[in-house]
Coordinates of N, CA and C in Angstrom, one line a residue:
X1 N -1.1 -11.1 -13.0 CA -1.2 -12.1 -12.0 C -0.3 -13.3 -12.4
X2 N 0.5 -13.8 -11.7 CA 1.2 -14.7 -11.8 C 0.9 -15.9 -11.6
X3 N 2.1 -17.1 -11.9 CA 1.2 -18.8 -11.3 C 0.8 -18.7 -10.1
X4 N 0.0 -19.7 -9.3 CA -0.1 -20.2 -8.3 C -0.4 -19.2 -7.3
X5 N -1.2 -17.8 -8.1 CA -1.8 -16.9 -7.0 C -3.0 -17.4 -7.0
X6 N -3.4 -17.0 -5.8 CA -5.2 -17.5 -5.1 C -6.2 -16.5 -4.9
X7 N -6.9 -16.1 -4.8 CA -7.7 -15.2 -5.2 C -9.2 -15.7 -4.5
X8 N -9.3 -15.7 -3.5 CA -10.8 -16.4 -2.6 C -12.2 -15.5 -3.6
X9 N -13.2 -15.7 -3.0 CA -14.5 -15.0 -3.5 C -14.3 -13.7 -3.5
X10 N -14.9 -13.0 -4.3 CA -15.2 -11.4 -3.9 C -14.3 -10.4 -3.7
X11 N -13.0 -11.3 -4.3 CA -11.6 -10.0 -4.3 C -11.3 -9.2 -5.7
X12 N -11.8 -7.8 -4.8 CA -11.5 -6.5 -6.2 C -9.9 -6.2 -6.4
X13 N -9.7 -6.7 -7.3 CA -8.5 -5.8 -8.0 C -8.5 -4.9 -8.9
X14 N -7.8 -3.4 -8.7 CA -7.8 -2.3 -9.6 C -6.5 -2.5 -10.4
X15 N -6.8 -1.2 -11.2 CA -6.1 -1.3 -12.4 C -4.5 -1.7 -12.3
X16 N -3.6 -2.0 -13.4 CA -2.3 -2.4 -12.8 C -2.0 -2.7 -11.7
X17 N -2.3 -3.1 -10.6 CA -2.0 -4.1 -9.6 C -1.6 -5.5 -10.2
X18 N -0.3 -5.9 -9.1 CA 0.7 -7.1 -10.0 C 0.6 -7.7 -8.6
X19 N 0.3 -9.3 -8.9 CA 0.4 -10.2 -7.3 C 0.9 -11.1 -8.5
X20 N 1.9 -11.3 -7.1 CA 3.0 -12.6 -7.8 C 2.9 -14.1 -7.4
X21 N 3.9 -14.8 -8.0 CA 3.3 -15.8 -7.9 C 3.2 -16.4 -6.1
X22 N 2.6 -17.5 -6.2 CA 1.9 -18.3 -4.7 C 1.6 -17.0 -4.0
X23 N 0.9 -15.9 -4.4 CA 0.4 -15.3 -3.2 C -1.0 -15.5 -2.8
X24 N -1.6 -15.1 -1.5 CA -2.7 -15.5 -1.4 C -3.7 -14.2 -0.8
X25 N -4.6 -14.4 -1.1 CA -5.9 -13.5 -1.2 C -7.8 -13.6 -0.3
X26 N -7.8 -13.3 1.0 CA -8.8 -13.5 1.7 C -9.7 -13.0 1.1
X27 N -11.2 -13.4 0.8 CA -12.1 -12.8 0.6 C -12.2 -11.7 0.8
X28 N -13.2 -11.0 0.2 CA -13.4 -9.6 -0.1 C -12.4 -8.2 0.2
X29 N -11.0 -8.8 0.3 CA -9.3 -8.4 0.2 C -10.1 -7.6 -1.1
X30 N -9.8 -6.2 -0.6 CA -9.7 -5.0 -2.1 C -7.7 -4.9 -2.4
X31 N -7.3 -4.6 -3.4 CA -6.0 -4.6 -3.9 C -6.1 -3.0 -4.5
X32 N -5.5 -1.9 -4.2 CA -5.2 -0.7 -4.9 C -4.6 -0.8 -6.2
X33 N -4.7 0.6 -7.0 CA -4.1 0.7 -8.2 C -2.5 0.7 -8.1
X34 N -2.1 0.0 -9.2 CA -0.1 -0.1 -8.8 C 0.2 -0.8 -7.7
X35 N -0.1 -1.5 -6.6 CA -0.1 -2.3 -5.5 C 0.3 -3.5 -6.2
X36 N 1.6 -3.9 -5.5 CA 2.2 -4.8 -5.7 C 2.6 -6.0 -5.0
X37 N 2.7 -7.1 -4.9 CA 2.1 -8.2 -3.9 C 4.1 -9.1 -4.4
X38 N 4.7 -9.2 -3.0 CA 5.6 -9.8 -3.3 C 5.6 -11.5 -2.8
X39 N 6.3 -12.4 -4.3 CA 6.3 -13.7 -4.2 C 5.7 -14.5 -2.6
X40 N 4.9 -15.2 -2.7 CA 4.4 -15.7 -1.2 C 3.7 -14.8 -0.1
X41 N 3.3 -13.4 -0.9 CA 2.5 -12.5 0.4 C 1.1 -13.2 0.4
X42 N 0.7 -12.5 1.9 CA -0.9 -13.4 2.2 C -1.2 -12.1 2.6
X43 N -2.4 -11.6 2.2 CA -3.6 -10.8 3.3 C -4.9 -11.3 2.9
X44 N -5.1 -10.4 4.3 CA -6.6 -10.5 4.5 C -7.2 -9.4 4.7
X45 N -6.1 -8.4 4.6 CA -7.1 -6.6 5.0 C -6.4 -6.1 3.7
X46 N -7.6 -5.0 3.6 CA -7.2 -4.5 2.3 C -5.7 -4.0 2.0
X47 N -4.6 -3.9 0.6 CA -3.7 -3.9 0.2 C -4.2 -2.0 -0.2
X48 N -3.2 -1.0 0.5 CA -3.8 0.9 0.0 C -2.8 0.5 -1.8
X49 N -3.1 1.5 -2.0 CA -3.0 1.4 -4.0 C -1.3 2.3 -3.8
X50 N -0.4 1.9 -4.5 CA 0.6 1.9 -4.6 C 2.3 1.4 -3.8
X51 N 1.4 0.2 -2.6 CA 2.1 0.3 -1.9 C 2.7 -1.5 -2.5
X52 N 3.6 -1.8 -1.5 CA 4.4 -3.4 -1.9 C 4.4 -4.2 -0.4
X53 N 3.1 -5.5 -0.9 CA 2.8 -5.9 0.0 C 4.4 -7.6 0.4
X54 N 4.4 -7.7 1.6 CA 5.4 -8.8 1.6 C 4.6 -9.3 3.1
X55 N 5.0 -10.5 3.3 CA 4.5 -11.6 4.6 C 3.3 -11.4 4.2
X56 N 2.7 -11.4 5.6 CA 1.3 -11.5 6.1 C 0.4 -10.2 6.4
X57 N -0.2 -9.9 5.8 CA -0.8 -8.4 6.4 C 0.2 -7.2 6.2
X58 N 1.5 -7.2 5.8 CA 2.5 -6.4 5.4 C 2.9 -5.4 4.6
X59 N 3.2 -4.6 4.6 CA 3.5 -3.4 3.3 C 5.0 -3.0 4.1
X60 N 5.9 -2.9 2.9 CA 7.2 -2.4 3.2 C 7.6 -1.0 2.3
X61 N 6.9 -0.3 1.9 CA 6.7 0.9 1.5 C 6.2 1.1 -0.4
X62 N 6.1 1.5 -1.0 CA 5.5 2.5 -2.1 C 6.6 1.2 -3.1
X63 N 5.6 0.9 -4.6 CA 6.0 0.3 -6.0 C 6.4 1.6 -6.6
X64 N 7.7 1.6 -6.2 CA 8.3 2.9 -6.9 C 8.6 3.0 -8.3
X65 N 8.7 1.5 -8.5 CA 9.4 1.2 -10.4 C 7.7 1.5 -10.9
X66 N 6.9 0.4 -10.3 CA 5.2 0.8 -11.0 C 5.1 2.5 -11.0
X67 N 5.2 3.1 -10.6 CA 5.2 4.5 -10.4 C 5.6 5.3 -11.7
X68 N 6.7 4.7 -11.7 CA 7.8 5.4 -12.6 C 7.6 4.9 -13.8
X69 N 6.7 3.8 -14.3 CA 6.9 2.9 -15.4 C 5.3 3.7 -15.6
X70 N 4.4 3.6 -14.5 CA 2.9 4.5 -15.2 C 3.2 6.2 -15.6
X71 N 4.6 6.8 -15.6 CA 5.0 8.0 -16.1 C 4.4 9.1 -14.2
X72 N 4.8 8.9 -13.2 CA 4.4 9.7 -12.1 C 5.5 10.2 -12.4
X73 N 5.4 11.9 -12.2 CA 6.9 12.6 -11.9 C 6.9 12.2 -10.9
X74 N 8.4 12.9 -10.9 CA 9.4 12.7 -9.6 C 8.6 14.1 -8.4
X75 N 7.8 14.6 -8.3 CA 7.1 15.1 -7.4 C 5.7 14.8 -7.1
X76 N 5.2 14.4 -8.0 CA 4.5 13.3 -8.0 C 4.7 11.9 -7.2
X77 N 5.9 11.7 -7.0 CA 6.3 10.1 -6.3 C 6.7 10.8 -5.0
X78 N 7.1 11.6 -4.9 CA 7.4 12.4 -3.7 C 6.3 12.8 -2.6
X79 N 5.4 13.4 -3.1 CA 4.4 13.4 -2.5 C 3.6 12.5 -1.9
X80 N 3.6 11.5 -2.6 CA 3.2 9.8 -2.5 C 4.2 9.4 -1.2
X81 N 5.1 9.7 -1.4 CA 6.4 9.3 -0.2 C 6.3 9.7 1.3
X82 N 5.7 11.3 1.0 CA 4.9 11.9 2.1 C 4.1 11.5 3.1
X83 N 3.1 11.3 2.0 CA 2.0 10.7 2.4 C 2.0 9.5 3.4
X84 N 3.0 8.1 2.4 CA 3.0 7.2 3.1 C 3.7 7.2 4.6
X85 N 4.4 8.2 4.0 CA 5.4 8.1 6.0 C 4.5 8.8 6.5
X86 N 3.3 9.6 6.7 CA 2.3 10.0 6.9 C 1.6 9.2 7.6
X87 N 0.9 8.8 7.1 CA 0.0 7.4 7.5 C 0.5 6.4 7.9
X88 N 1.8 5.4 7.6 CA 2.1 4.0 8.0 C 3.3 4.1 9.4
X89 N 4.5 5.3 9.1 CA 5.2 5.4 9.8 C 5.9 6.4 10.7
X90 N 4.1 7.0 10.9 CA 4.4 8.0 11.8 C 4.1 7.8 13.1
X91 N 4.0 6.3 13.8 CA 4.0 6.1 14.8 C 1.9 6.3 15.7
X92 N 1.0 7.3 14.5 CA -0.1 6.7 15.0 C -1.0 6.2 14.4
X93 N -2.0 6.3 15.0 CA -3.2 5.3 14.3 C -3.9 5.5 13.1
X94 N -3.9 4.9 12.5 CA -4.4 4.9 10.6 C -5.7 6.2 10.8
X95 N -6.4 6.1 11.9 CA -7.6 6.7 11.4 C -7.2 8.6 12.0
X96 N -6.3 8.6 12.8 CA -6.0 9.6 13.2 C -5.3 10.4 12.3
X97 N -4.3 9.4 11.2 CA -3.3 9.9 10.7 C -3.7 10.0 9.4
X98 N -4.6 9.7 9.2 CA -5.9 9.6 7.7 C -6.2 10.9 7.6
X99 N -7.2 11.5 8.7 CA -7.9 12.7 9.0 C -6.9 14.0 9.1
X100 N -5.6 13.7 9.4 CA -4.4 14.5 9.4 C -4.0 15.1 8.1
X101 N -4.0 13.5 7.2 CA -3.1 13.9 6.1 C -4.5 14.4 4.6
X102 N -5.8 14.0 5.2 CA -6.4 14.7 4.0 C -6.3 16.0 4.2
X103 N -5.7 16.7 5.2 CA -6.0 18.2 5.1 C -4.8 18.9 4.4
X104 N -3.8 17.7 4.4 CA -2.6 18.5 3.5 C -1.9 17.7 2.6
X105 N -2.6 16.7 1.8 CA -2.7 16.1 0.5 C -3.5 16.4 -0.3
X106 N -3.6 17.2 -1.6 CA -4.6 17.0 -2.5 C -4.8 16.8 -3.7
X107 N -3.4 16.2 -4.1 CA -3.1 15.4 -5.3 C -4.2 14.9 -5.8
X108 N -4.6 14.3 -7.0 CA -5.2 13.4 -7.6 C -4.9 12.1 -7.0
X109 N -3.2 11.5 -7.0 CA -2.7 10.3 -6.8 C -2.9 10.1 -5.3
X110 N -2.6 11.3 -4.2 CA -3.0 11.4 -2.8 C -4.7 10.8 -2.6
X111 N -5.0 11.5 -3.4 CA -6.6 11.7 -3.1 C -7.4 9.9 -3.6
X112 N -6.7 9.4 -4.0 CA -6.9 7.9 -4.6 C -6.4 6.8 -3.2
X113 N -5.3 7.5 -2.8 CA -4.9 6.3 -1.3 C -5.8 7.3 0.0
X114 N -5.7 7.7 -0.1 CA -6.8 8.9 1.3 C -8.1 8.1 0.9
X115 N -8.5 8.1 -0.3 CA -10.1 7.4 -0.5 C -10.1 5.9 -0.3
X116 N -9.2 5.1 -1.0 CA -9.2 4.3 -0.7 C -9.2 3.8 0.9
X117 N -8.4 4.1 1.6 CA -8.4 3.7 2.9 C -9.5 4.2 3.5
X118 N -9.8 5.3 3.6 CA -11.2 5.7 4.1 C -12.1 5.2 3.8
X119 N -12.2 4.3 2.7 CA -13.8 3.5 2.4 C -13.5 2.2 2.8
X120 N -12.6 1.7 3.4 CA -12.2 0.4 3.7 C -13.0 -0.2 5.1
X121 N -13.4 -1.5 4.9 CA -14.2 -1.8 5.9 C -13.2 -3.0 6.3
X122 N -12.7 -4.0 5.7 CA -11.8 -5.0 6.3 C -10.7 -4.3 7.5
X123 N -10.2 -2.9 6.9 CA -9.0 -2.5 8.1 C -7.8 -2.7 6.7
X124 N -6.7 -2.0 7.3 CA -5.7 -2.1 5.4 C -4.3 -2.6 6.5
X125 N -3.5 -2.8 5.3 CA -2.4 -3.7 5.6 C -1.3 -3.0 6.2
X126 N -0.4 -3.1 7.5 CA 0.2 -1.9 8.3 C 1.7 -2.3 7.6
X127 N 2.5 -1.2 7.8 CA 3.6 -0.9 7.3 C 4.8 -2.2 8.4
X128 N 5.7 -2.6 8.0 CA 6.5 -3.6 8.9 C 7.2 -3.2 9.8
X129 N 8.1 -1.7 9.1 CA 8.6 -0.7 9.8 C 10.1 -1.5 9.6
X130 N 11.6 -0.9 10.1 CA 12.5 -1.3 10.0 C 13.0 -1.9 10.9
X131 N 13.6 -3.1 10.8 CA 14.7 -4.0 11.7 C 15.6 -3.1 12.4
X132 N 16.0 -2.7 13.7 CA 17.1 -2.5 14.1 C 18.1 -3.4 13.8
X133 N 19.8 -2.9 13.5 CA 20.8 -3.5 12.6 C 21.3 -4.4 13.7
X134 N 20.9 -4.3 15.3 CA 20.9 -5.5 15.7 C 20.6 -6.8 15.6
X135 N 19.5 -6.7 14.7 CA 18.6 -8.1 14.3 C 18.8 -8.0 12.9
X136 N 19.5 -7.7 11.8 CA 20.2 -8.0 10.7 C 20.9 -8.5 10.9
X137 N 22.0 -8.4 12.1 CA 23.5 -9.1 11.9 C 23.6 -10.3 12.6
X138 N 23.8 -11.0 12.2 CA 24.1 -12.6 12.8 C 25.3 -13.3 13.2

């Protein structure tokens, strides 16, 4: 945990999870394992375990270096990659796409973001999705 992070009542953080500095943290906000919180992120719904939170309520996909640095193979991180375009960026709803992907995830590492989100009562933090290169170029 870095300076000037905030941390309200009642917020679980798991194992190696890194929030950086001035980020901020709503009450009973759960934080996954390897979940990573970039400079100035804010939520309020749970953070799923290996993902990289930015803005407000945000995840811009999977802590790939955390991954790689806790020793996940490369099919191991793959599967995780799966998954997440599974759930965040396949266009439906978390709980539809939940009940979808436990039938064809059964990793250990799978089986830790599939549980996670399924026991979550706040609601978890949705993917930003990509900018069309319209709105990059200025």
């Amino acid at each position: 945990m870095a300076g000037g992070a905030l941390l309200a009542g009642h917020v679980s953080v798991a194992d190696r999870a890194f929030i950086s500095g001035n980020c901020l943290l709503h009450q009973f906000v759960r934080v996954g394992t390897l979940a990573l919180m970039r400079g100035g992120a804010a939520i309020s719904k749970d953070l799923p375990p290996y993902t990289v939170a930015h803005g407000e309520n945000s995840i811009c996909g999977l802590n790939i270096v955390g991954l790689r640095r806790a020793g996940f193979t490369p099919a191991e991180r793959l599967e995780l990659k799966q998954l997440y375009r599974a759930l965040f960026r396949s266009g439906r709803n978390l709980t539809s796409a939940l009940a979808e992907a436990a039938n064809h995830y059964s990793s250990d590492q799978s089986r830790v973001m599939l549980d996670f989100l399924a026991s979550s009562e706040r609601g978890a933090c949705s993917d930003s999705g990509r900018k069309p290169m319209s709105e990059t170029l200025s």
